[in-house]
Short mmCIF file of C-alpha atoms in Angstrom, two decimals:
data_model
loop_
_atom_site.label_atom_id
_atom_site.label_comp_id
_atom_site.label_asym_id
_atom_site.label_seq_id
_atom_site.Cartn_x
_atom_site.Cartn_y
_atom_site.Cartn_z
CA ALA A 73 0.00 0.00 0.00
CA PHE A 74 2.90 2.35 0.77
CA TYR A 75 4.30 2.18 -2.77
CA SER A 76 0.94 2.71 -4.49
CA MET A 77 -0.26 5.65 -2.40
CA PRO A 78 -1.32 8.58 -4.65
CA ILE A 79 0.78 11.16 -2.76
CA PRO A 80 4.60 11.31 -2.47
CA LEU A 81 5.84 9.56 0.68
CA SER A 82 9.31 9.26 2.17
CA ILE A 83 10.66 7.44 5.22
CA PHE A 84 13.99 8.49 6.69
CA ASN A 85 16.05 8.16 9.84
CA TYR A 86 16.29 11.64 11.33
CA GLU A 87 19.35 10.71 13.42
CA THR A 88 21.50 9.26 10.62
CA GLY A 89 19.93 11.31 7.83
CA LEU A 90 19.53 8.20 5.64
CA ARG A 91 16.44 7.64 3.49
CA GLN A 92 14.88 4.28 4.28
CA ASP A 93 12.31 4.21 1.49
CA VAL A 94 10.20 6.28 -0.92
CA ASN A 95 7.03 5.38 -2.79
CA ASP A 96 6.42 5.40 -6.54
CA ARG A 97 4.65 8.78 -6.51
CA TYR A 98 7.69 10.33 -4.82
CA LEU A 99 9.91 9.06 -7.63
CA ASP A 100 7.50 10.39 -10.28
CA THR A 101 7.27 13.77 -8.60
CA PHE A 102 10.98 14.42 -8.11
CA GLY A 103 12.38 12.49 -11.07
CA TYR A 104 14.86 10.26 -9.24
CA SER A 105 15.16 6.48 -9.29
CA ARG A 106 14.80 4.47 -6.09
CA ASP A 107 18.50 3.45 -6.23
CA GLU A 108 19.49 7.12 -6.26
CA LEU A 109 17.64 7.79 -3.03
CA VAL A 110 17.12 4.78 -0.80
CA GLY A 111 20.02 4.23 1.60
CA GLN A 112 21.55 7.55 0.61
CA SER A 113 22.03 10.57 2.82
CA MET A 114 19.28 13.15 2.54
CA HIS A 115 22.03 15.76 2.65
CA ILE A 116 23.52 14.44 -0.61
CA LYS A 117 20.29 14.11 -2.58
CA ASN A 118 18.74 17.13 -0.93
CA ILE A 119 15.85 18.53 -2.91
CA ALA A 120 15.31 21.66 -0.78
CA VAL A 121 15.97 25.02 -2.46
CA ASP A 122 16.67 26.82 0.82
CA GLN A 123 19.39 24.74 2.49
CA GLU A 124 19.32 26.74 5.72
CA GLN A 125 15.57 26.21 6.06
CA TYR A 126 16.02 22.51 5.35
CA MET A 127 18.75 22.02 7.96
CA SER A 128 16.70 23.90 10.53
CA ALA A 129 13.65 21.73 9.83
CA VAL A 130 15.61 18.45 10.09
CA ALA A 131 17.27 19.58 13.31
CA GLY A 132 13.87 20.23 14.87
CA LEU A 133 12.34 16.84 14.01
CA PRO A 134 13.52 14.97 17.14
CA THR A 135 11.30 17.28 19.22
CA LEU A 136 8.23 16.86 17.01
CA ASP A 137 5.85 13.92 17.04
CA THR A 138 4.07 15.35 14.02
CA LEU A 139 4.80 17.92 11.33
CA TYR A 140 1.87 19.83 9.85
CA ASP A 141 1.77 21.78 6.55
CA TYR A 142 5.41 22.86 6.66
CA PRO A 143 6.03 25.00 3.55
CA MET A 144 9.17 24.33 1.52
CA GLN A 145 10.38 24.96 -2.00
CA VAL A 146 12.09 21.99 -3.61
CA GLN A 147 13.89 21.29 -6.85
CA THR A 148 13.23 18.21 -8.97
CA LYS A 149 16.02 16.35 -10.75
CA SER A 150 15.12 18.17 -13.98
CA GLY A 151 15.47 21.55 -12.24
CA ASP A 152 11.81 22.47 -11.78
CA ILE A 153 11.02 24.45 -8.62
CA ARG A 154 7.91 23.24 -6.78
CA ASP A 155 6.08 24.63 -3.73
CA LEU A 156 5.23 21.91 -1.22
CA LEU A 157 3.42 21.52 2.07
CA ILE A 158 5.11 18.78 4.08
CA ASN A 159 3.33 16.70 6.71
CA GLY A 160 5.02 14.05 8.82
CA ALA A 161 4.88 11.77 11.82
CA ARG A 162 7.39 9.93 13.97
CA LEU A 163 7.73 6.16 13.47
CA ASN A 164 9.40 3.62 15.73
CA LYS A 165 10.41 0.56 13.78
CA ASP A 166 13.05 -1.90 14.92
CA ASN A 167 14.29 0.69 17.43
CA GLU A 168 15.11 3.13 14.63
CA ASN A 169 14.13 6.79 14.92
CA LEU A 170 12.18 7.18 11.70
CA TYR A 171 9.98 9.86 10.25
CA ILE A 172 7.42 9.41 7.48
CA THR A 173 6.64 12.51 5.43
CA SER A 174 4.08 13.28 2.76
CA TYR A 175 4.34 16.07 0.20
CA LEU A 176 1.45 18.13 -1.15
CA ASP A 177 2.31 20.08 -4.31
CA VAL A 178 0.68 23.53 -4.07
CA THR A 179 2.67 25.19 -6.87
CA GLU A 180 -0.30 25.83 -9.13
CA LEU A 181 -2.46 26.95 -6.23
CA ASN A 182 0.21 29.44 -5.16
CA LYS A 183 0.46 30.74 -8.73
CA LYS A 184 -3.29 31.24 -8.87
CA GLU A 185 -3.17 32.99 -5.49
CA ALA A 186 -0.41 35.27 -6.75
CA ASP A 187 -2.39 35.99 -9.91
CA LEU A 188 -5.48 36.83 -7.87
CA ILE A 189 -3.49 39.15 -5.62
CA PHE A 190 -2.00 40.84 -8.67
CA GLN A 191 -5.41 41.20 -10.30
CA SER A 192 -6.84 42.56 -7.05
CA GLU A 193 -4.03 45.12 -6.85
CA LEU A 194 -4.72 46.13 -10.43
CA LEU A 195 -8.42 46.59 -9.68
CA GLU A 196 -7.56 48.65 -6.61
CA ALA A 197 -5.37 50.88 -8.78
CA VAL A 198 -8.16 51.47 -11.30
CA GLY A 199 -9.75 54.89 -10.83
CA GLN A 200 -13.20 53.55 -11.69
CA ALA A 201 -15.48 51.69 -9.30
CA VAL A 202 -15.32 47.90 -9.80
CA ILE A 203 -18.01 45.62 -8.35
CA ALA A 204 -18.06 41.84 -8.86
CA THR A 205 -21.26 39.92 -8.17
CA LYS A 206 -22.56 36.41 -8.43
CA PRO A 207 -25.05 35.90 -11.29
CA ASP A 208 -27.89 36.59 -8.83
CA GLY A 209 -26.45 40.01 -7.96
CA THR A 210 -24.79 39.13 -4.62
CA ILE A 211 -21.70 41.31 -4.19
CA ILE A 212 -18.46 39.34 -3.79
CA TYR A 213 -15.82 42.04 -4.47
CA THR A 214 -15.48 45.83 -4.50
CA ASN A 215 -12.42 48.04 -4.91
CA GLN A 216 -11.59 51.21 -3.02
CA ALA A 217 -13.12 53.40 -5.73
CA VAL A 218 -16.56 51.95 -4.89
CA GLU A 219 -16.42 53.51 -1.43
CA GLU A 220 -15.31 56.81 -2.93
CA LEU A 221 -18.07 56.80 -5.55
CA TYR A 222 -20.98 55.23 -3.67
CA GLY A 223 -20.04 55.83 -0.02
CA TRP A 224 -20.26 52.15 0.97
CA SER A 225 -17.27 50.35 2.51
CA LYS A 226 -16.33 46.84 1.40
CA ASP A 227 -17.50 45.34 4.70
CA GLU A 228 -20.89 47.06 4.42
CA VAL A 229 -21.77 45.71 0.98
CA MET A 230 -20.17 42.26 0.90
CA GLY A 231 -22.90 39.64 0.57
CA LYS A 232 -25.63 42.18 -0.20
CA ASN A 233 -27.48 42.36 -3.50
CA ILE A 234 -26.26 45.10 -5.79
CA MET A 235 -29.85 46.13 -6.47
CA ASP A 236 -30.17 47.10 -2.79
CA VAL A 237 -26.89 49.04 -2.76
CA THR A 238 -26.50 51.14 -5.90
CA VAL A 239 -29.90 51.18 -7.60
CA PRO A 240 -32.43 53.89 -6.62
CA GLN A 241 -36.16 53.17 -6.69
CA MET A 242 -36.63 55.15 -9.92
CA SER A 243 -34.08 52.93 -11.70
CA MET A 244 -35.25 49.63 -10.22
CA GLU A 245 -37.14 48.41 -13.31
CA GLN A 246 -34.24 49.19 -15.64
CA GLY A 247 -31.88 47.55 -13.13
CA LYS A 248 -33.91 44.34 -13.13
CA GLN A 249 -33.84 44.25 -16.93
CA ILE A 250 -30.06 44.72 -16.92
CA MET A 251 -29.61 41.90 -14.37
CA GLU A 252 -31.79 39.57 -16.44
CA ASN A 253 -29.69 40.42 -19.47
CA LEU A 254 -26.47 39.70 -17.56
CA SER A 255 -27.86 36.45 -16.11
CA ALA A 256 -28.40 35.33 -19.69
CA GLY A 257 -24.69 35.91 -20.33
CA ASN A 258 -24.96 39.19 -22.22
CA ALA A 259 -22.73 42.21 -21.57
CA TRP A 260 -24.31 45.62 -20.99
CA PHE A 261 -22.94 49.12 -21.49
CA GLY A 262 -24.70 52.44 -21.06
CA GLU A 263 -25.72 55.31 -18.82
CA PHE A 264 -27.58 54.48 -15.64
CA LEU A 265 -28.89 56.53 -12.73
CA VAL A 266 -27.31 55.19 -9.53
CA GLN A 267 -27.56 56.06 -5.85
CA HIS A 268 -25.03 57.10 -3.21
CA LYS A 269 -25.21 55.68 0.32
CA SER A 270 -26.48 59.04 1.58
CA GLY A 271 -29.44 58.85 -0.82
CA TYR A 272 -28.64 61.29 -3.62
CA THR A 273 -28.61 60.01 -7.19
CA PHE A 274 -26.20 60.71 -10.01
CA PRO A 275 -25.67 59.53 -13.60
CA ALA A 276 -23.00 56.87 -14.16
CA GLU A 277 -21.50 55.21 -17.18
CA VAL A 278 -21.65 51.47 -16.51
CA ASN A 279 -19.94 48.57 -18.25
CA ASP A 280 -21.08 45.10 -17.08
CA VAL A 281 -19.34 41.98 -18.38
CA PRO A 282 -20.24 38.33 -17.62
CA LEU A 283 -17.44 36.05 -16.38
CA TYR A 284 -17.35 32.32 -17.21
CA ASN A 285 -15.37 29.40 -15.76
CA ASP A 286 -13.49 26.77 -17.81
CA ALA A 287 -16.69 24.73 -18.14
CA GLY A 288 -18.47 27.65 -19.81
CA GLU A 289 -20.68 28.33 -16.79
CA LEU A 290 -21.56 31.89 -15.80
CA VAL A 291 -19.93 32.43 -12.39
CA ALA A 292 -19.80 36.21 -11.92
CA VAL A 293 -20.48 39.64 -13.37
CA ILE A 294 -17.85 42.37 -13.33
CA GLY A 295 -19.26 45.88 -13.34
CA VAL A 296 -17.20 49.05 -13.87
CA SER A 297 -18.81 52.43 -13.27
CA GLN A 298 -17.84 56.08 -13.18
CA ASP A 299 -19.62 59.32 -12.32
CA ILE A 300 -20.52 61.30 -15.45
CA SER A 301 -22.29 64.18 -13.68
CA ASP A 302 -19.81 66.76 -15.01
CA ARG A 303 -20.13 65.42 -18.54
CA LYS A 304 -23.91 65.45 -18.40
CA HIS A 305 -23.87 68.99 -17.00
CA ALA A 306 -21.59 70.15 -19.84
CA GLU A 307 -23.85 68.43 -22.39
CA ASN A 308 -26.91 70.16 -20.93
CA VAL A 309 -25.20 73.57 -20.97
CA LEU A 310 -24.16 73.06 -24.59
CA LYS A 311 -27.64 71.93 -25.56
CA ALA A 312 -29.21 74.96 -23.85
CA SER A 313 -26.78 77.29 -25.65
CA GLN A 314 -27.59 75.72 -28.99
CA GLU A 315 -31.32 76.07 -28.36
CA ARG A 316 -30.93 79.77 -27.54
CA LEU A 317 -29.08 80.32 -30.80
CA GLN A 318 -31.82 78.72 -32.90
#
């Protein structure tokens, strides 16, 4: 059962530093053969990128009965760098001080996390208000510009329906039609009368775009809005001037 387990496993003696055994998934993950590892010093075939971190971790094992989600970067035989979470437990077999460790590869998850952080930072840097909702209108993300434009903090609106936050009563019917359009997977762009937290309304230019997952399912709607009060005022002044000249 040890050799066929679907996660990488390694057994080593933490006093001598010798690997006792590794399973097949360990070999597949790190690219070594069993002969290259078993019976060899972990210090010779050391896969850790940060040697100081590795030595510190090994030195601390005699005091630990279990090791839980210890993060470490490792290097495969081919040179790939992987992010791992290491879990382990002490074993006592034939009076040897052994430790069995498992390795969870979180490289892709960490990359996605980094991408999300980067995207979030980009959205925070955008001067326009960005609101992300579930298809039913439940707010799941807002940037800082939303608070500046609408007066609502992130904590105040998270989990609320966007119809209850930014849409005044006079725009409710149009808002429902827009949401139905978005729920059907159609983007929407146009001018829309929105409402500030304090109750006053103002015209906004809104661009709503549906977001799909890899399976083609609608998972969110990203809405970007900006106050166009000054533009509308300038348009009205120009229109009034033109009418007086006619």
